[in-house]
XYZ file of C-alpha atoms in Angstrom:
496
model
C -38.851 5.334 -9.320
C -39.535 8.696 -10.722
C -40.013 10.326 -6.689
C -36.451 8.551 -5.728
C -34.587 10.103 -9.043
C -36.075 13.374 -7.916
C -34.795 13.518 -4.716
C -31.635 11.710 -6.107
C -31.317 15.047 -8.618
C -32.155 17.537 -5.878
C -29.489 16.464 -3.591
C -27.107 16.561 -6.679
C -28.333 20.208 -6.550
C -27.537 21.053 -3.393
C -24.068 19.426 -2.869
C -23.244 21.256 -6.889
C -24.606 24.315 -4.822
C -22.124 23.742 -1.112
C -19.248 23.272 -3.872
C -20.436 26.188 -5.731
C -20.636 28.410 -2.810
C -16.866 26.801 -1.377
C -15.401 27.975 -4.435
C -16.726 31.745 -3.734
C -15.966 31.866 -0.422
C -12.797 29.914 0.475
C -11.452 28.962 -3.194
C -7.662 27.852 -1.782
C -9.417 25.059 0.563
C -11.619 23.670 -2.268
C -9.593 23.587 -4.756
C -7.158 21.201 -2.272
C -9.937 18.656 -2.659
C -9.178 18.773 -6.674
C -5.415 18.757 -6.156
C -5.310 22.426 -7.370
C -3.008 25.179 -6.179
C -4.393 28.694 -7.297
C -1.554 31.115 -8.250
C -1.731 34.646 -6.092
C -4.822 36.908 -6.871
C -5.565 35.997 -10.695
C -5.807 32.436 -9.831
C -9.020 33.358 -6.915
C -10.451 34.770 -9.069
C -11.235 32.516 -11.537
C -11.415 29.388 -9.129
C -14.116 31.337 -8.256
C -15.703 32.213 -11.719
C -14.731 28.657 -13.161
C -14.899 26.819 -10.892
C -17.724 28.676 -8.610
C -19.744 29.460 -11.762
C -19.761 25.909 -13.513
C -20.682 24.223 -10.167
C -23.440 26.868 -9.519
C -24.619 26.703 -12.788
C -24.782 23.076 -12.497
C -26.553 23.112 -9.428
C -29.234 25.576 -11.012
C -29.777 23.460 -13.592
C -30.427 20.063 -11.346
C -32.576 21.957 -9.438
C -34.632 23.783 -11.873
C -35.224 20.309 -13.556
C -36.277 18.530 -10.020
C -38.790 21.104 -9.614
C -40.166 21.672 -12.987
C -40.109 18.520 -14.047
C -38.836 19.310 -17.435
C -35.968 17.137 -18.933
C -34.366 20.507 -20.823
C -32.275 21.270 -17.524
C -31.642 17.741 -16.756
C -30.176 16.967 -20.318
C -28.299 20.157 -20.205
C -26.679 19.576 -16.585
C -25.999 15.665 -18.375
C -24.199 17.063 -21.036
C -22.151 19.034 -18.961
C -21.315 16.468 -16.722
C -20.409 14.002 -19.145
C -17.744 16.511 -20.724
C -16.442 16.860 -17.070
C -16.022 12.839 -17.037
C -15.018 12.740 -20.876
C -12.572 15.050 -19.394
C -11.035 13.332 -16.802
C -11.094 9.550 -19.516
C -8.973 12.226 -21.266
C -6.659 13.195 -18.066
C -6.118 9.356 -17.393
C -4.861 8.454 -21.325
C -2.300 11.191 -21.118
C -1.385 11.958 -17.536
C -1.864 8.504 -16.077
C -4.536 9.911 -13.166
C -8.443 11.588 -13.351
C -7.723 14.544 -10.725
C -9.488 13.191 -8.256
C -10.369 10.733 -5.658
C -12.682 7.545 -6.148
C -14.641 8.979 -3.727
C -15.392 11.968 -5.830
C -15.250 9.920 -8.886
C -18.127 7.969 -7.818
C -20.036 11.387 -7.135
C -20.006 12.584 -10.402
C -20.693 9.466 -11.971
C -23.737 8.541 -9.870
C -25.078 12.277 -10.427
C -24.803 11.498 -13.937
C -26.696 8.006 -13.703
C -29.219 10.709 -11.193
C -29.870 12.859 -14.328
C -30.250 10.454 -17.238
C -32.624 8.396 -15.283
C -34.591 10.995 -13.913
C -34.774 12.373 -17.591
C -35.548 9.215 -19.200
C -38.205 8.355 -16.349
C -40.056 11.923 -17.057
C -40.639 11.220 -21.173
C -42.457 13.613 -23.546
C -44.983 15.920 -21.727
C -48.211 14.675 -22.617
C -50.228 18.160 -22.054
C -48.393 21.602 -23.113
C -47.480 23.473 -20.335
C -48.400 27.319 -20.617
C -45.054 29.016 -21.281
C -45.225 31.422 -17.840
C -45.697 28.247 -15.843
C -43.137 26.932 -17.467
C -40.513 29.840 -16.911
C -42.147 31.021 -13.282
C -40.026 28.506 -11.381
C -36.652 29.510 -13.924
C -37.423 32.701 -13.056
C -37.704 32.566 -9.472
C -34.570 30.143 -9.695
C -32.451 32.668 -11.387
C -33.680 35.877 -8.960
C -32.607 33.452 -6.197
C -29.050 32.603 -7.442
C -28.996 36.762 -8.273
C -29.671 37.069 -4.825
C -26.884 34.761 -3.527
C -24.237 36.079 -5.724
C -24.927 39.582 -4.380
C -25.130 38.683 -0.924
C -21.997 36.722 -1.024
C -19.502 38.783 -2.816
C -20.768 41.231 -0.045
C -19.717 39.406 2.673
C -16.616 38.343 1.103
C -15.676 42.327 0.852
C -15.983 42.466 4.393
C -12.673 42.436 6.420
C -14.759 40.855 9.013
C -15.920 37.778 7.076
C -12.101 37.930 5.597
C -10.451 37.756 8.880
C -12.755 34.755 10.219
C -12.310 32.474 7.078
C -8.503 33.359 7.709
C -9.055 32.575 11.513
C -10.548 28.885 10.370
C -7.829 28.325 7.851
C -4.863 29.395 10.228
C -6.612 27.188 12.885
C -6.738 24.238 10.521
C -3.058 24.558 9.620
C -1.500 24.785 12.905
C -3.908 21.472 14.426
C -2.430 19.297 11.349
C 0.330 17.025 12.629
C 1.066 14.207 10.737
C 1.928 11.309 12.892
C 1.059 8.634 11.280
C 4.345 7.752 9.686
C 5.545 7.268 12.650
C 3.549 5.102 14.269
C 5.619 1.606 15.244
C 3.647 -0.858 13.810
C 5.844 -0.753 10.159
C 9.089 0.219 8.345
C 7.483 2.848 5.982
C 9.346 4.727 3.076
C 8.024 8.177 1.576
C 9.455 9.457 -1.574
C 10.180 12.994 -0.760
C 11.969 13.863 -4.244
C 11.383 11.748 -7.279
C 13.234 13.316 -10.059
C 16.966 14.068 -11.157
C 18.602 16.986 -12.133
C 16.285 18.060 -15.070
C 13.457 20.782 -13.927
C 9.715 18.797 -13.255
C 7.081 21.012 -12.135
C 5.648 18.083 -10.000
C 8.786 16.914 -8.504
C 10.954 17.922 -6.413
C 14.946 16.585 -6.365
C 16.420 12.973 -4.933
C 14.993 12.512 -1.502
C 14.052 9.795 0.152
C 12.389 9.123 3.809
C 12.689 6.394 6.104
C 10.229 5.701 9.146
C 11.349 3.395 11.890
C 11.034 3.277 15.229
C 9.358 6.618 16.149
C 12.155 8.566 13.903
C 12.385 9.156 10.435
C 15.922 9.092 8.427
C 15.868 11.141 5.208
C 18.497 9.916 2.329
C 20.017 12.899 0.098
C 17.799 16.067 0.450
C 17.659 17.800 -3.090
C 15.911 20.988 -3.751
C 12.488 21.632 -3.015
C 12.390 18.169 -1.011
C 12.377 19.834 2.385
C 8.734 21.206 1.289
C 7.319 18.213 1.089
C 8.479 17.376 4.265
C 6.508 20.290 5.538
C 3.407 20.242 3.325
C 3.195 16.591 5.171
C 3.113 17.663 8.518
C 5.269 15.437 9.938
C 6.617 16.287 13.430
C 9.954 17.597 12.025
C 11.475 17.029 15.502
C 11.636 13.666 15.697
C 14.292 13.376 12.711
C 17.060 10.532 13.349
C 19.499 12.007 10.915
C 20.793 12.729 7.396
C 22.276 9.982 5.062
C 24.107 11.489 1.818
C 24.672 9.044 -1.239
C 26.896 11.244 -2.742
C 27.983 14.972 -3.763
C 26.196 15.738 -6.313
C 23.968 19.162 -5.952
C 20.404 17.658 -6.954
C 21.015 15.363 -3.658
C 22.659 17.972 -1.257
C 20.617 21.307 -2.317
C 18.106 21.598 0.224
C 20.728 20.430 3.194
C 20.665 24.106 4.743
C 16.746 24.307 4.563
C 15.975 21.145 6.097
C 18.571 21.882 9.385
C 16.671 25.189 9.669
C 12.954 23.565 9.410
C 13.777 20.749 11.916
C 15.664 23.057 14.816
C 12.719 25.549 13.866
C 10.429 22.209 14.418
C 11.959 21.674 17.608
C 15.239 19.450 17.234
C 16.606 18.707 20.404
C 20.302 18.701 19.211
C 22.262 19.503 16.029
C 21.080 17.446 13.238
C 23.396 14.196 12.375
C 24.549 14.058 8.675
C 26.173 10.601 8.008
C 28.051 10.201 4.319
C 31.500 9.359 3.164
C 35.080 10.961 2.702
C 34.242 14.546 2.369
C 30.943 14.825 4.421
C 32.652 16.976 7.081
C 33.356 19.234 4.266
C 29.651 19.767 3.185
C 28.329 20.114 6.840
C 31.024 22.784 7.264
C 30.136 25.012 4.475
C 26.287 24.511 5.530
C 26.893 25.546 8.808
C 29.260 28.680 7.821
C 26.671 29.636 5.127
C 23.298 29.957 7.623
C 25.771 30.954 11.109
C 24.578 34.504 10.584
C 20.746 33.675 9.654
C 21.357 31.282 13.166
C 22.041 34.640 15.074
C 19.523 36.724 13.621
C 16.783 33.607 14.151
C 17.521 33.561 18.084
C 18.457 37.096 18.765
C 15.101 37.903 17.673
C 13.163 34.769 19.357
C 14.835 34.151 22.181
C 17.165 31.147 23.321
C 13.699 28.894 24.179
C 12.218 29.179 21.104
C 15.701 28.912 18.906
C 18.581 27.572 20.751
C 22.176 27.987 20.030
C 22.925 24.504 21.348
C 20.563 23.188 18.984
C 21.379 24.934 15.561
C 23.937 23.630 13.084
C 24.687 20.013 11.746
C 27.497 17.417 12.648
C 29.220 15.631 10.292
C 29.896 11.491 10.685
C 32.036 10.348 8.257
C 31.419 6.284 7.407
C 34.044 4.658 6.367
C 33.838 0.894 4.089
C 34.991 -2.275 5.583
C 38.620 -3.756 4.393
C 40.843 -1.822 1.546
C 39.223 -0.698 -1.817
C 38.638 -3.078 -4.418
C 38.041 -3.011 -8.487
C 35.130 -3.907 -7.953
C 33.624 -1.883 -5.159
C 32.326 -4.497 -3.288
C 32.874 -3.012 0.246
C 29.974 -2.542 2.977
C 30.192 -0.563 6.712
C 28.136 -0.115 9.341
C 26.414 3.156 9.629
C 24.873 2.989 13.037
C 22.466 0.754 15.189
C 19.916 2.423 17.014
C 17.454 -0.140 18.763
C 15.852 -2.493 16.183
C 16.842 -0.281 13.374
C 20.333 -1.548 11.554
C 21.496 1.297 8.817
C 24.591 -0.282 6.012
C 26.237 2.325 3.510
C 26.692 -0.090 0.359
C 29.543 1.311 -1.765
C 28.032 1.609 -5.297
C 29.768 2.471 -8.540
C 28.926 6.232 -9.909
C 32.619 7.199 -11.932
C 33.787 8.933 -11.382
C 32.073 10.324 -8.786
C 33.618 9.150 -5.677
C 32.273 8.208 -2.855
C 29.135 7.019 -3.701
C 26.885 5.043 -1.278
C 23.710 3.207 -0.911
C 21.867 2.255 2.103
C 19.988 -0.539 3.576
C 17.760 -0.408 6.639
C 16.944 -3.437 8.207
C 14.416 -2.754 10.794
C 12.441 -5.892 12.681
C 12.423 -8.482 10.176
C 11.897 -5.684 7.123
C 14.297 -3.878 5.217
C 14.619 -1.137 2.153
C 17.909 -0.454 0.150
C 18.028 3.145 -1.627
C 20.359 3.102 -4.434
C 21.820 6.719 -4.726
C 23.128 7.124 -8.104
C 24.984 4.306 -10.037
C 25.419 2.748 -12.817
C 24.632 -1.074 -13.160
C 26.317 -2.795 -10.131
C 26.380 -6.557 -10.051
C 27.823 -6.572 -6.269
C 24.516 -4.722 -4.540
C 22.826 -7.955 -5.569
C 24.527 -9.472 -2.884
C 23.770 -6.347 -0.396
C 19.809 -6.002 -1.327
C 19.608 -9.846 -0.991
C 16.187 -10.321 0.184
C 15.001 -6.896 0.414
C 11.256 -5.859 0.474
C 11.736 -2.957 -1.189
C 14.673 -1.922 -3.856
C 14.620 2.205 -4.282
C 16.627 2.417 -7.312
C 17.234 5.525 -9.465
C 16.970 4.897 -13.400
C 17.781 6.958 -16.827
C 15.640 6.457 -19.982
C 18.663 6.154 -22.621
C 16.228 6.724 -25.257
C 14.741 9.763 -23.452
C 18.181 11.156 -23.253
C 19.471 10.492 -26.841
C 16.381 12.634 -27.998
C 16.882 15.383 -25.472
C 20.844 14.776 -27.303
C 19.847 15.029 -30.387
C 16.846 18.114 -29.762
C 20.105 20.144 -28.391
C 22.136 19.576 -31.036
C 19.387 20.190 -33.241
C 18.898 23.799 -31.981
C 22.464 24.580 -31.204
C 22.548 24.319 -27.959
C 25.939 22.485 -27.781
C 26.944 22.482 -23.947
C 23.248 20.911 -23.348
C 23.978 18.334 -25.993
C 27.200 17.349 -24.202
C 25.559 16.928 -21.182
C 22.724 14.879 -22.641
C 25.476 12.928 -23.443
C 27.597 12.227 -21.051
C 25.040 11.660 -18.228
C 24.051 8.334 -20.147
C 27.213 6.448 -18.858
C 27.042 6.736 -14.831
C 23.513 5.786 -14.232
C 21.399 2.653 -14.163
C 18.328 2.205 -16.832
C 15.246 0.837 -15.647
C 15.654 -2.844 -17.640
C 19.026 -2.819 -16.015
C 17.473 -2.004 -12.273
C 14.717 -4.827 -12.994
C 17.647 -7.193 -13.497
C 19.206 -6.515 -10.757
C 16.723 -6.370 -8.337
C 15.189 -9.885 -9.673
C 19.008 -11.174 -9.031
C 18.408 -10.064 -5.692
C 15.242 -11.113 -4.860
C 13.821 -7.620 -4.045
C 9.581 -7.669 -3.417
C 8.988 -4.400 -5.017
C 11.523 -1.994 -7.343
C 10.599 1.319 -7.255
C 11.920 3.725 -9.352
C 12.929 7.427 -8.212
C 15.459 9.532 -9.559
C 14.217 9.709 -12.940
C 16.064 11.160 -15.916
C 14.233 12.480 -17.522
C 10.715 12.645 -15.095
C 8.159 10.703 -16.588
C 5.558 13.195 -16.235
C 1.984 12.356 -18.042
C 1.192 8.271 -19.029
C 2.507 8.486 -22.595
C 5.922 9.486 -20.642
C 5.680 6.508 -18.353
C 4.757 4.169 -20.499
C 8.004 5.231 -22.651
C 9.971 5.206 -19.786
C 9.406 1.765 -18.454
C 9.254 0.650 -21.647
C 10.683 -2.813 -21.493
C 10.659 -3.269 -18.118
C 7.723 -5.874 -18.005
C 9.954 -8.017 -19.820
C 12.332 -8.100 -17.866
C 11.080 -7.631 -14.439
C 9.652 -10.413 -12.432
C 8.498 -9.155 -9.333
C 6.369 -6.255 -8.724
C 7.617 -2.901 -9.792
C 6.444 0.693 -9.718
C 7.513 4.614 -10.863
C 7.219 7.045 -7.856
C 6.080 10.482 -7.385
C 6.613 13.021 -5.215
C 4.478 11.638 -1.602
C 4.510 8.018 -3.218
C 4.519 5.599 0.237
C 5.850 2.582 1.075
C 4.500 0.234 4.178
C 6.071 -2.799 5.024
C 3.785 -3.983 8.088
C 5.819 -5.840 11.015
C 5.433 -9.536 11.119
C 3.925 -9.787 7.634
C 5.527 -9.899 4.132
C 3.042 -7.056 2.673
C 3.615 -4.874 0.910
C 1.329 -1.619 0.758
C 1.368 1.301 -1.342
C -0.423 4.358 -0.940
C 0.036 8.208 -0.737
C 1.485 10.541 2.078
């Protein structure tokens, strides 16, 4: 037992040792794998002093107690790890989520089970151990690590070590292409922009992605959306089109960017931008807006790479069934293209006018995104049946105290905001209603005012919902996915 939590402890040594060493030498491509983003020069560095040091430091002290055989390192590099994983218990009260994968979880847990029994298994020394025995191996330890640090942050000085670690990260970019998505085997929906108006440094604005058929549809494209699109890696060609809910600027922002990134991508043919009275509008001021950045783009590549024919957006303007009613009731077909059936569902967002939802219906699935609305009794009918209900929601509560903190401080146009957004949009009780009404597998939430970032703020914001709800129900992020396997009534979800 005591030879197997040896070598248990010394491989804990030498994988704290690879991370170590990642962190020196690439620090942007391990800190992916703990959902960090280091900011310009200041942030390298101490990804690599942090980050470097404290899994280095871990890894000396694993390995100095494997080879020793003294319990002083092993308690110490216990103690540390258990503040890591006290750390993370912390992370999951407040923010909802540990930082990391199960995968890596499990790591740091078992190297923690490594250490204690390894420690426990080695007791009190029975003979004293002369003091320079005792600190030779330290020593030798610590000229090693001396050595390392030297040697490394001389090769990382070197423009020749520089330019090859750039070579392997430029190499890893360009291979990525995200495919996946696409793949015809379900109707899949990616949350591309999870939160409203209000600033979120996790989210971007209302955006919402639908794969089906080989194609991918994307509903309302607020700002910062289009980056996630990118950061995905999904073949930006193979876009179907553009489905507006409505006007407003958090779901129309990033319009310009994502024509550029999909012609860039390689769009075959101007992009297709489908929405109500006034969509030809929009697309026109887009297109007048980037016409000169068109010209520079393929005056300077060339006609192959950027094509004139290619560039710009076209608007298609859907118009409602029948003669507007009180109680905006009224449906139209958006387009059919193969298996793949897309409805605009007139919704009620006063005055805001004309507001949409969609269904797609796609091989015996189907998703309905809500746009913005307040509660709605006649989408029950349109969502009938639906797997999935994407439904935008406001905390009241949330609101009245961002209200009330405005008024509090003076801050009097904020205040009357605060207020009057509370009247034209759904709340998450009322969305639960609705979508048990209309039979809907799974409500997801998006569009949330104000974002529910960190568990405390979840928790507050669904507050209620449980009783309400009686279906399956769930608050997305930014990259939140939606599968919805053919022939099957599953319903997965997972992460882009």
């Amino acid at each position: 037992m005591i030879l197997v939590s040896r070598i248990l402890v010394g491989l804990v040594a030498v994988l704290f040792a690879v991370i170590g060493i990642e962190f020196w030498v690439v620090p942007e491509q391990a800190a992916q794998q703990f959902g960090i983003e280091a900011v310009r020069g200041l942030g390298l560095v101490n990804l690599r002093a942090d980050l470097g040091g404290l899994f280095l430091g871990l890894a000396l002290l694993c390995g100095a107690g494997a080879w020793t055989k003294r319990r002083a390192g092993l308690i110490a590099a216990a103690v540390i790890l258990a503040a890591v994983i006290g750390g993370r218990a912390a992370g999951w009260l407040v923010d909802g989520g540990v930082g990391i994968g199960s995968r890596e979880l499990a790591l740091e847990l078992g190297a923690l089970v490594a250490l204690v029994l390894y420690a426990r298994s080695l007791g009190a020394p029975s003979d004293p151990v002369p003091a320079h025995e005792t600190h030779k191996p330290l020593k030798i330890a610590l000229a090693a690590l001396a050595v390392l640090i030297v040697a490394s942050a001389a090769a990382l000085l070197t423009p020749a070590v520089q330019q090859s670690i750039f070579d392997k990260a430029a190499m890893q970019l360009s291979a990525r292409t995200n495919t996946a998505p696409l793949v015809d085997d379900a109707l899949r929906v990616a949350i591309a922009g999870s939160s409203a108006p209000l600033p979120s440094a996790s989210r971007a604005k209302a955006s919402v992605v639908v794969f089906a058929g080989g194609k991918f549809w994307v509903v309302d494209s607020g700002p910062e959306s289009v980056e996630n699109l990118v950061l995905w890696g999904i073949p930006l060609s193979k876009i179907g089109g553009v489905l507006i809910t409505h006007f407003h600027s958090d779901h129309i922002g990033d319009l310009g960017e994502l024509q550029l990134q999909t012609w860039a991508g390689g769009r075959e043919k101007p992009l297709a931008v489908y929405g109500g009275p006034g969509v030809d509008s929009l697309v026109g001021g887009f297109n007048m807006a980037y016409r000169l950045d068109q010209g520079y783009r393929t005056a300077h590549h060339g006609e192959k790479v950027m094509p004139s024919a290619a560039w710009g957006m076209t608007a298609h303007t859907v118009t409602l069934d029948g003669a507007p009613t009180p109680a905006k009731d009224r449906t139209g077909l958006v387009l059919e293209d193969g298996d793949l059936r897309i409805t605009a569902i007139e919704v009620d967002h006063a005055p805001i006018e004309p507001a949409y939802a969609y269904r797609f219906d796609y091989k015996g699935r189907s998703v309905v995104v809500s746009g913005d609305l307040k509660y709605h009794a006649p989408l029950i009918q349109s969502a009938a049946g639906a797997d999935i209900l994407v439904s935008e929601a406001i905390s009241r509560s949330m609101t009245k105290s961002l209200e009330s903190a405005a008024h509090s401080v003076g801050r009097g146009r904020t205040e009357a905001i605060m207020h009057d957004v509370q009247d034209y949009h759904i709340s998450p009780e009322e969305a639960a209603r609705l979508a048990n009404d209309a039979s809907v597998k799974l409500l997801v939430y998006y569009h949330l005012l104000p974002a529910p970032d960190g568990f405390l703020a979840r928790r507050l914001f669904a507050n209620g919902v449980n009783g309400v709800r009686r279906g399956d129900w769930t608050i997305a992020d930014d990259g939140s996915l939606y599968t919805l396997p053919l022939g099957s009534e599953e319903v997965r979800i997972g992460k882009m």
